[in-house]
Coordinates of C-alpha atoms in Angstrom, one line a residue:
M1 CA 9.1 -9.8 -11.6
K2 CA 8.3 -6.4 -10.3
R3 CA 4.9 -5.9 -8.7
S4 CA 3.4 -2.4 -8.8
I5 CA 0.2 -0.8 -7.7
Y6 CA -1.1 2.7 -8.1
L7 CA -3.0 4.2 -5.2
A8 CA -4.9 7.5 -5.3
C9 CA -4.3 8.8 -1.8
F10 CA -6.9 10.8 0.1
T11 CA -5.1 14.1 -0.3
A12 CA -5.0 15.7 -3.7
T13 CA -1.9 13.6 -4.5
T14 CA -1.3 10.5 -6.6
T15 CA 1.5 8.4 -5.3
L16 CA 3.2 5.4 -6.9
I17 CA 3.6 2.6 -4.5
S18 CA 5.9 -0.3 -5.5
A19 CA 7.6 -3.3 -4.1
A20 CA 10.4 -5.4 -5.4
A21 CA 9.8 -9.1 -6.3
L22 CA 8.6 -11.1 -3.4
A23 CA 9.1 -14.9 -3.5
G24 CA 6.2 -17.0 -2.3
D25 CA 3.9 -15.4 0.2
L26 CA 3.9 -11.6 0.4
K27 CA 6.1 -10.7 3.3
I28 CA 5.1 -7.2 4.2
T29 CA 5.8 -5.7 7.6
N30 CA 2.6 -4.6 9.4
L31 CA 2.6 -0.9 10.4
D32 CA 1.7 -0.7 14.0
A33 CA -1.2 1.8 13.8
N34 CA -3.0 4.4 11.7
N35 CA -1.6 7.9 11.9
A36 CA -3.1 9.7 14.9
K37 CA -5.3 12.7 14.2
A38 CA -4.7 16.0 16.0
D39 CA -6.6 19.1 15.4
G40 CA -4.9 21.5 12.9
M41 CA -2.1 19.0 12.2
T42 CA -1.1 16.8 9.3
V43 CA 1.6 14.2 9.2
A44 CA 3.4 12.4 6.4
N45 CA 1.9 9.3 4.8
A46 CA 3.8 6.2 5.8
V47 CA 4.3 2.9 4.0
A48 CA 5.6 -0.5 5.1
P49 CA 9.4 -0.7 4.9
E50 CA 9.4 -3.1 2.0
L51 CA 7.5 -0.5 -0.1
S52 CA 8.5 2.8 -1.5
Q53 CA 6.5 5.8 -2.7
S54 CA 7.1 8.6 -5.1
I55 CA 4.7 11.4 -5.9
V56 CA 3.7 11.6 -9.6
A57 CA 1.1 14.4 -9.3
E58 CA 0.2 16.9 -6.5
G59 CA -2.8 19.1 -5.9
N60 CA -1.0 22.3 -6.8
M61 CA 0.4 20.9 -10.1
K62 CA -0.8 23.1 -12.9
L63 CA -2.8 21.5 -15.7
E64 CA -1.0 22.0 -19.1
N65 CA -4.3 23.1 -20.6
P66 CA -6.3 24.9 -17.8
T67 CA -9.7 26.5 -18.1
E68 CA -11.2 29.5 -16.3
L69 CA -12.7 27.1 -13.7
I70 CA -10.2 24.2 -13.7
G71 CA -6.6 25.1 -13.2
Y72 CA -4.8 22.5 -11.2
Y73 CA -4.6 18.7 -10.7
G74 CA -6.2 18.8 -7.3
Y75 CA -7.7 22.3 -7.0
D76 CA -10.3 24.4 -8.8
N77 CA -9.8 28.1 -9.5
D78 CA -12.2 29.5 -6.9
G79 CA -9.7 30.5 -4.3
P80 CA -6.1 30.5 -3.1
L81 CA -4.2 27.2 -2.8
S82 CA -3.6 27.9 0.9
P83 CA -5.7 30.0 3.3
A84 CA -4.2 33.3 4.3
A85 CA -3.4 33.8 8.0
G86 CA -6.5 34.6 9.9
A87 CA -8.8 34.0 6.9
V88 CA -12.4 33.1 7.8
Q89 CA -14.6 31.1 5.5
S90 CA -18.0 32.6 4.6
K91 CA -20.5 32.6 1.8
T92 CA -18.7 35.5 0.2
N93 CA -15.1 34.6 1.1
Q94 CA -13.6 31.3 -0.2
V95 CA -10.5 31.0 1.9
E96 CA -9.1 28.0 0.0
A97 CA -9.7 26.6 -3.5
T98 CA -12.0 23.7 -3.7
K99 CA -10.2 20.3 -3.6
T100 CA -11.2 18.1 -6.6
E101 CA -10.4 14.8 -5.0
P102 CA -9.0 12.7 -7.9
D103 CA -10.4 9.2 -7.4
K104 CA -10.0 5.8 -8.9
N105 CA -7.0 5.2 -11.3
T106 CA -7.2 3.5 -14.7
Y107 CA -3.6 2.7 -15.7
L108 CA -3.1 2.2 -19.5
V109 CA -0.1 1.6 -21.7
L110 CA -0.9 3.4 -25.0
E111 CA 1.1 4.3 -28.1
G112 CA 0.8 7.5 -30.0
Q113 CA -1.0 9.6 -27.4
K114 CA -1.3 13.3 -28.2
G115 CA -2.0 16.3 -26.1
P116 CA -2.3 20.1 -26.2
D117 CA 1.3 20.4 -27.3
A118 CA 1.4 18.9 -30.8
S119 CA 5.2 18.8 -30.8
Y120 CA 5.6 16.9 -27.5
N121 CA 6.1 13.2 -27.0
Y122 CA 3.8 12.2 -24.2
G123 CA 5.2 8.7 -23.7
T124 CA 3.3 5.5 -23.3
H125 CA 2.4 5.2 -19.6
F126 CA -0.8 6.9 -18.3
L127 CA -3.1 7.2 -15.4
F128 CA -6.6 8.3 -16.1
Q129 CA -8.7 9.7 -13.2
G130 CA -12.0 11.4 -12.7
H131 CA -12.4 14.0 -10.0
E132 CA -15.1 13.4 -7.4
N133 CA -15.4 16.9 -6.1
G134 CA -15.3 20.5 -7.3
V135 CA -17.3 23.7 -7.8
S136 CA -20.7 23.9 -9.4
K137 CA -21.6 25.8 -12.5
D138 CA -25.2 27.0 -13.1
G139 CA -26.4 24.9 -10.2
K140 CA -24.8 21.7 -11.6
P141 CA -21.6 19.9 -10.6
Q142 CA -18.8 20.7 -12.9
G143 CA -16.6 17.6 -13.1
Y144 CA -13.8 16.6 -15.3
F145 CA -11.2 13.9 -15.9
T146 CA -7.5 14.1 -16.4
R147 CA -4.6 12.0 -17.7
I148 CA -1.3 11.8 -15.8
N149 CA 1.4 11.4 -18.3
L150 CA 3.9 9.3 -16.3
D151 CA 6.7 9.7 -18.9
A152 CA 6.4 13.5 -19.2
D153 CA 8.0 16.5 -17.6
E154 CA 6.1 18.6 -15.0
A155 CA 4.9 21.1 -17.6
H156 CA 3.2 18.3 -19.5
R157 CA 2.5 16.0 -16.6
V158 CA -1.3 16.4 -16.2
T159 CA -3.7 16.9 -19.1
L160 CA -7.3 18.0 -18.8
M161 CA -9.0 15.4 -21.1
A162 CA -12.6 16.7 -21.0
S163 CA -15.1 18.6 -18.9
M164 CA -18.2 18.3 -21.2
D165 CA -19.9 15.5 -23.0
T166 CA -20.9 15.5 -26.7
S167 CA -24.2 17.4 -25.9
G168 CA -22.2 20.3 -24.4
A169 CA -23.4 19.4 -20.8
G170 CA -20.8 19.6 -18.1
L171 CA -19.5 16.3 -16.7
P172 CA -20.6 15.2 -13.3
F173 CA -18.2 14.7 -10.4
I174 CA -16.6 11.4 -11.3
D175 CA -15.8 8.6 -8.9
G176 CA -15.1 5.3 -10.7
S177 CA -13.3 4.5 -13.9
T178 CA -12.1 1.4 -15.9
W179 CA -11.1 0.4 -19.4
N180 CA -13.6 -1.3 -21.8
P181 CA -11.4 -3.2 -24.2
F182 CA -14.3 -4.1 -26.5
A183 CA -15.5 -0.6 -27.1
K184 CA -12.0 0.9 -26.6
R185 CA -13.4 3.5 -24.2
I186 CA -12.8 4.6 -20.6
L187 CA -15.9 4.1 -18.5
L188 CA -16.6 6.9 -16.0
T189 CA -19.2 6.8 -13.2
G190 CA -20.7 9.6 -11.2
E191 CA -22.0 9.1 -7.6
E192 CA -24.1 12.3 -7.6
G193 CA -27.6 10.8 -7.2
P194 CA -29.8 12.5 -9.8
D195 CA -26.7 13.9 -11.5
G196 CA -24.9 10.5 -11.4
G197 CA -24.7 7.6 -13.8
L198 CA -22.4 6.2 -16.5
W199 CA -20.4 7.9 -19.2
Q200 CA -17.8 6.6 -21.7
A201 CA -14.8 8.6 -23.0
T202 CA -12.2 8.0 -25.7
A203 CA -8.6 7.7 -24.5
D204 CA -7.3 10.2 -27.1
F205 CA -7.0 14.0 -26.8
P206 CA -9.3 15.8 -26.7
S207 CA -11.5 13.1 -25.4
T208 CA -15.0 12.6 -26.7
V209 CA -17.5 11.7 -23.9
N210 CA -20.9 10.1 -24.3
D211 CA -23.7 10.2 -21.7
L212 CA -24.9 6.6 -21.2
R213 CA -27.7 7.2 -18.7
G214 CA -30.3 6.2 -21.2
V215 CA -28.7 2.7 -21.2
A216 CA -27.4 2.2 -17.6
G217 CA -29.7 4.6 -15.8
I218 CA -29.3 7.5 -13.3
G219 CA -27.8 6.5 -10.0
S220 CA -25.0 6.9 -7.4
F221 CA -22.6 4.7 -9.4
E222 CA -19.0 4.3 -8.3
G223 CA -17.2 1.0 -8.8
I224 CA -17.1 -0.3 -12.4
Q225 CA -15.5 -3.3 -14.2
T226 CA -15.7 -5.0 -17.6
D227 CA -15.8 -8.8 -17.7
K228 CA -14.6 -11.1 -20.5
D229 CA -18.0 -11.3 -22.1
G230 CA -18.3 -7.5 -22.4
N231 CA -20.7 -7.1 -19.5
I232 CA -20.3 -4.0 -17.3
W233 CA -20.5 -4.5 -13.5
I234 CA -21.5 -1.4 -11.6
V235 CA -21.3 -0.9 -7.8
E236 CA -23.7 1.7 -6.5
D237 CA -23.0 3.9 -3.4
S238 CA -26.2 5.5 -2.3
G239 CA -26.5 6.3 1.4
G240 CA -29.8 5.2 3.0
K241 CA -32.0 6.9 5.6
K242 CA -31.1 6.9 9.3
G243 CA -33.5 5.2 11.6
E244 CA -35.8 6.9 14.1
V245 CA -34.6 4.6 16.9
N246 CA -31.2 3.7 15.5
K247 CA -30.1 7.2 14.7
H248 CA -26.6 6.3 13.6
A249 CA -27.5 3.2 11.5
R250 CA -28.5 3.7 7.9
Q251 CA -31.0 1.6 5.9
P252 CA -29.4 -0.5 3.2
N253 CA -30.0 1.5 0.0
S254 CA -27.4 0.6 -2.7
F255 CA -27.3 -2.1 -5.3
I256 CA -24.9 -4.2 -7.5
F257 CA -25.8 -3.9 -11.2
R258 CA -24.7 -5.7 -14.3
L259 CA -25.2 -4.1 -17.7
V260 CA -25.5 -6.6 -20.6
P261 CA -24.8 -4.6 -23.8
A262 CA -26.7 -5.2 -27.0
D263 CA -23.3 -4.7 -28.7
K264 CA -20.3 -5.0 -26.5
T265 CA -18.3 -2.9 -29.0
D266 CA -20.7 0.0 -28.8
L267 CA -22.5 0.7 -25.6
T268 CA -24.6 3.5 -27.2
K269 CA -26.6 0.8 -28.9
G270 CA -28.3 -0.1 -25.6
G271 CA -28.6 -3.1 -23.4
R272 CA -30.2 -4.8 -20.4
L273 CA -29.6 -3.5 -16.9
E274 CA -29.8 -6.2 -14.2
V275 CA -29.7 -6.0 -10.4
L276 CA -28.3 -8.6 -8.0
Q277 CA -30.9 -10.3 -5.8
V278 CA -29.7 -12.2 -2.7
T279 CA -31.8 -14.9 -1.0
S280 CA -31.7 -14.9 2.8
T281 CA -31.1 -18.0 5.0
G282 CA -34.9 -18.0 5.5
G283 CA -35.4 -18.7 1.8
Q284 CA -36.8 -15.3 0.8
P285 CA -35.2 -12.6 -1.3
S286 CA -33.7 -9.7 0.7
V287 CA -35.5 -6.6 -0.5
F288 CA -36.0 -3.0 0.3
H289 CA -38.9 -2.0 2.6
D290 CA -40.1 1.6 2.0
G291 CA -40.5 3.6 5.2
Q292 CA -38.9 0.9 7.4
A293 CA -35.4 2.2 7.9
D294 CA -35.0 0.8 11.4
A295 CA -36.4 -2.6 10.5
D296 CA -34.1 -2.9 7.5
A297 CA -31.0 -1.7 9.3
T298 CA -31.4 -4.3 12.0
S299 CA -32.8 -7.1 9.9
Q300 CA -31.7 -10.7 9.9
D301 CA -31.1 -10.4 6.2
V302 CA -28.3 -8.0 6.8
K303 CA -26.9 -10.1 9.6
D304 CA -26.9 -13.1 7.2
Q305 CA -24.8 -11.1 4.8
Y306 CA -22.3 -10.2 7.5
S307 CA -22.0 -13.7 9.0
Y308 CA -18.8 -15.6 8.4
G309 CA -19.3 -19.0 6.8
T310 CA -22.8 -18.3 5.4
M311 CA -23.2 -18.9 1.7
L312 CA -26.2 -17.0 0.2
S313 CA -27.7 -17.7 -3.2
T314 CA -28.0 -14.9 -5.8
K315 CA -29.6 -14.3 -9.1
W316 CA -29.7 -11.4 -11.6
I317 CA -33.1 -9.6 -12.1
A318 CA -33.7 -7.5 -15.2
V319 CA -34.7 -3.9 -14.4
H320 CA -34.5 -2.1 -17.7
D321 CA -34.0 -3.2 -21.3
T322 CA -33.6 -0.5 -24.0
A323 CA -35.0 -3.0 -26.6
T324 CA -38.4 -2.7 -24.9
D325 CA -38.1 0.3 -22.5
G326 CA -36.4 2.8 -24.8
T327 CA -33.4 5.0 -24.2
S328 CA -34.7 7.8 -22.0
P329 CA -32.7 8.2 -18.8
F330 CA -34.3 6.3 -15.9
E331 CA -33.7 6.0 -12.1
A332 CA -31.8 2.7 -11.7
N333 CA -32.1 2.7 -7.9
K334 CA -35.8 3.2 -8.0
L335 CA -36.3 0.4 -10.5
A336 CA -34.0 -1.9 -8.6
K337 CA -36.2 -1.6 -5.5
A338 CA -39.4 -2.1 -7.5
K339 CA -38.0 -5.3 -9.2
G340 CA -36.8 -6.9 -5.9
G341 CA -33.0 -6.1 -6.0
T342 CA -31.2 -6.6 -2.7
P343 CA -30.0 -3.3 -1.1
M344 CA -26.7 -3.2 0.7
K345 CA -24.9 -0.8 3.1
R346 CA -23.0 1.4 0.7
P347 CA -20.9 -0.9 -1.5
E348 CA -18.2 1.2 -3.1
N349 CA -15.9 -0.6 -5.6
G350 CA -15.4 -4.1 -7.1
V351 CA -12.8 -6.1 -8.9
F352 CA -12.5 -9.6 -10.5
R353 CA -9.9 -11.9 -8.9
P354 CA -7.0 -12.7 -11.3
G355 CA -6.8 -16.3 -12.5
T356 CA -10.5 -17.1 -11.9
D357 CA -11.6 -16.4 -15.5
F358 CA -14.0 -13.7 -14.2
T359 CA -15.9 -16.1 -11.9
E360 CA -15.0 -14.3 -8.6
F361 CA -16.0 -10.7 -8.1
Y362 CA -15.0 -8.9 -4.9
F363 CA -16.5 -5.7 -3.6
T364 CA -16.2 -3.5 -0.6
A365 CA -19.0 -2.0 1.6
T366 CA -18.4 1.1 3.6
G367 CA -21.1 0.8 6.3
D368 CA -22.4 3.7 8.4
T369 CA -19.0 5.5 8.8
N370 CA -19.9 6.4 12.3
A371 CA -18.4 4.8 15.5
S372 CA -21.8 5.2 17.2
T373 CA -23.7 2.9 14.8
E374 CA -26.2 0.8 16.8
V375 CA -25.9 -2.3 14.6
G376 CA -22.2 -2.9 15.2
S377 CA -20.0 -5.1 13.0
E378 CA -22.5 -8.0 12.9
G379 CA -25.1 -5.7 11.4
G380 CA -22.8 -4.3 8.8
G381 CA -22.3 -1.0 10.7
F382 CA -18.7 -0.9 9.6
G383 CA -19.0 -2.6 6.3
G384 CA -16.8 -5.4 4.9
I385 CA -15.5 -7.2 1.9
F386 CA -17.7 -9.6 -0.1
R387 CA -17.1 -12.3 -2.8
L388 CA -19.7 -13.1 -5.5
T389 CA -18.9 -16.4 -7.2
Q390 CA -20.5 -17.6 -10.5
A391 CA -19.9 -20.3 -13.0
G392 CA -19.1 -17.6 -15.5
P393 CA -19.5 -13.8 -15.7
S394 CA -22.8 -14.0 -17.7
A395 CA -24.3 -16.7 -15.4
A396 CA -27.8 -16.0 -14.1
E397 CA -27.1 -17.3 -10.6
G398 CA -24.3 -17.4 -8.1
K399 CA -23.3 -17.4 -4.4
L400 CA -22.4 -14.5 -2.1
N401 CA -20.2 -14.8 1.0
L402 CA -18.4 -12.5 3.5
V403 CA -14.6 -12.4 3.2
Y404 CA -13.9 -9.8 5.9
R405 CA -16.2 -8.1 8.4
S406 CA -15.0 -4.7 9.4
D407 CA -14.8 -3.1 12.8
V408 CA -14.3 0.5 13.9
G409 CA -10.6 0.2 13.5
H410 CA -10.8 -1.2 10.0
T411 CA -13.7 0.4 8.2
G412 CA -14.9 2.6 5.4
F413 CA -13.3 0.3 2.8
D414 CA -13.4 1.9 -0.6
N415 CA -10.9 1.4 -3.5
L416 CA -9.5 -2.0 -3.9
A417 CA -7.1 -3.9 -6.3
F418 CA -5.5 -7.3 -6.4
W419 CA -1.8 -7.3 -5.8
S420 CA -1.6 -11.0 -6.7
A421 CA -4.1 -13.8 -7.2
D422 CA -4.6 -14.0 -3.4
A423 CA -3.7 -10.6 -2.0
L424 CA -6.2 -7.8 -2.1
V425 CA -5.2 -4.2 -1.4
I426 CA -8.0 -2.2 0.4
L427 CA -8.0 1.5 1.1
E428 CA -10.1 3.2 3.8
D429 CA -12.2 6.3 3.2
T430 CA -13.9 6.7 6.6
G431 CA -14.6 10.4 6.5
D432 CA -13.9 13.3 8.8
T433 CA -16.4 12.3 11.5
L434 CA -14.9 8.9 12.0
H435 CA -11.4 10.3 11.9
S436 CA -12.3 12.4 14.9
Q437 CA -14.2 9.6 16.7
R438 CA -11.3 7.2 16.5
K439 CA -8.7 9.9 16.6
A440 CA -6.9 8.3 13.6
F441 CA -6.7 8.9 9.9
D442 CA -7.2 6.3 7.1
A443 CA -5.0 3.3 6.1
G444 CA -4.5 0.8 3.4
Y445 CA -4.4 -3.0 4.0
L446 CA -3.5 -6.3 2.4
I447 CA -6.2 -8.9 2.7
D448 CA -5.5 -12.6 2.1
V449 CA -8.7 -13.8 0.3
N450 CA -7.9 -17.4 1.2
L451 CA -7.8 -16.7 4.9
D452 CA -10.8 -17.4 7.2
Y453 CA -11.0 -14.2 9.1
G454 CA -14.0 -15.6 11.0
K455 CA -11.6 -17.7 13.1
A456 CA -10.4 -16.3 16.4
D457 CA -6.8 -16.9 15.4
A458 CA -7.1 -15.4 12.0
S459 CA -4.4 -12.8 11.2
M460 CA -5.7 -9.2 11.1
P461 CA -5.2 -7.4 7.8
V462 CA -1.7 -6.2 7.2
R463 CA -1.5 -2.4 7.3
I464 CA 0.7 -1.3 4.4
I465 CA 0.1 2.5 4.2
T466 CA -1.2 5.2 6.5
S467 CA -2.4 8.6 5.4
G468 CA -1.8 11.8 7.3
R469 CA -4.7 14.2 6.9
D470 CA -8.5 14.3 6.4

């Protein structure tokens, strides 16, 4: 059988990465190194020789239904697509249009999809994406989400699905997305702090978008998945404060949430938001300490999380229930701290492992995205990959353990997807600062979730793709 994965690269380009059938273990040649960074230069992305790539959408591809503000797949309409020679950026001179940074893909096979051109056949294969950057309108982020029509010609390739919700408010910048098969909606998350949260959108055109922040809360939400019971798992990415002593190490400040809907076919009817609490090896819950950024960043609790072979107990704590607390928007991060949730160092995205009946949930943590972090790998300074195991997706308790502890050469782990039951694809998003510090751009890796990476002889992750610009 053919195995395919869809990766949103870190330029404004979506690339289809595919490999032919591979018998037994995945035999992918490791790329020697990340692409080197040189000031003012970009290089081509590279993939392992067993893989191939073909661009299905680029930043300068025109939307088939543009607006005054939103004109292209990867650029807004606030400047030229390429800076003029000698152009100098200033408050009054936008030398290049804002890049919209299309983020996590949701791939769906759908029949009967329509679009702006009523006479056109849009096919059956689609990639839905939110855009995590853009320009602001009236002081608020103006986000949107698009549909890449993989069977369509270039004129009909990218459709603007929506830029406003049902109240007429502009959408936030969008980071995560997934399909909710029970409600038959695409779930969209915004990482924008007070402007972030959860939205749902119909897959048809034009899409109808509902604001769900009265159910799931306001927060820097990113990763999102639906389990077989209809629960919604949300990974928050909220950067913490830097310490006074450890000036490059941030306080853990993000949480793993689970939304238990009152009606899994209709999320607008409310539900109960829960936060994950982790018990340390000392037997006490790992919690947030206000005003103690240095102490939290260097705590034994964090070291426990980033210790190979350590199995930590977990349980879910209710933070908000619409049945008793109402449906006014609330601050999920603030309530998680008050209720005793366990903060982590910028988790980004999460997925369930195939074949486990939704009993294994894997998520990435970015860390401090700074080579100078004082806490190092053992203190989560470079993040890692975690596994949460439960008897079932609705279970009240579980176990957490480290799968892979990142270092400065393999860090900033963000999007992830299972290639097979055992092979996990991970993409870096380390940021411009770390690109300059390590003089290298980002890469994507294959992780074997059955391998003990804590052993000295454990194989390093297999580098399968390298990107060529910030």
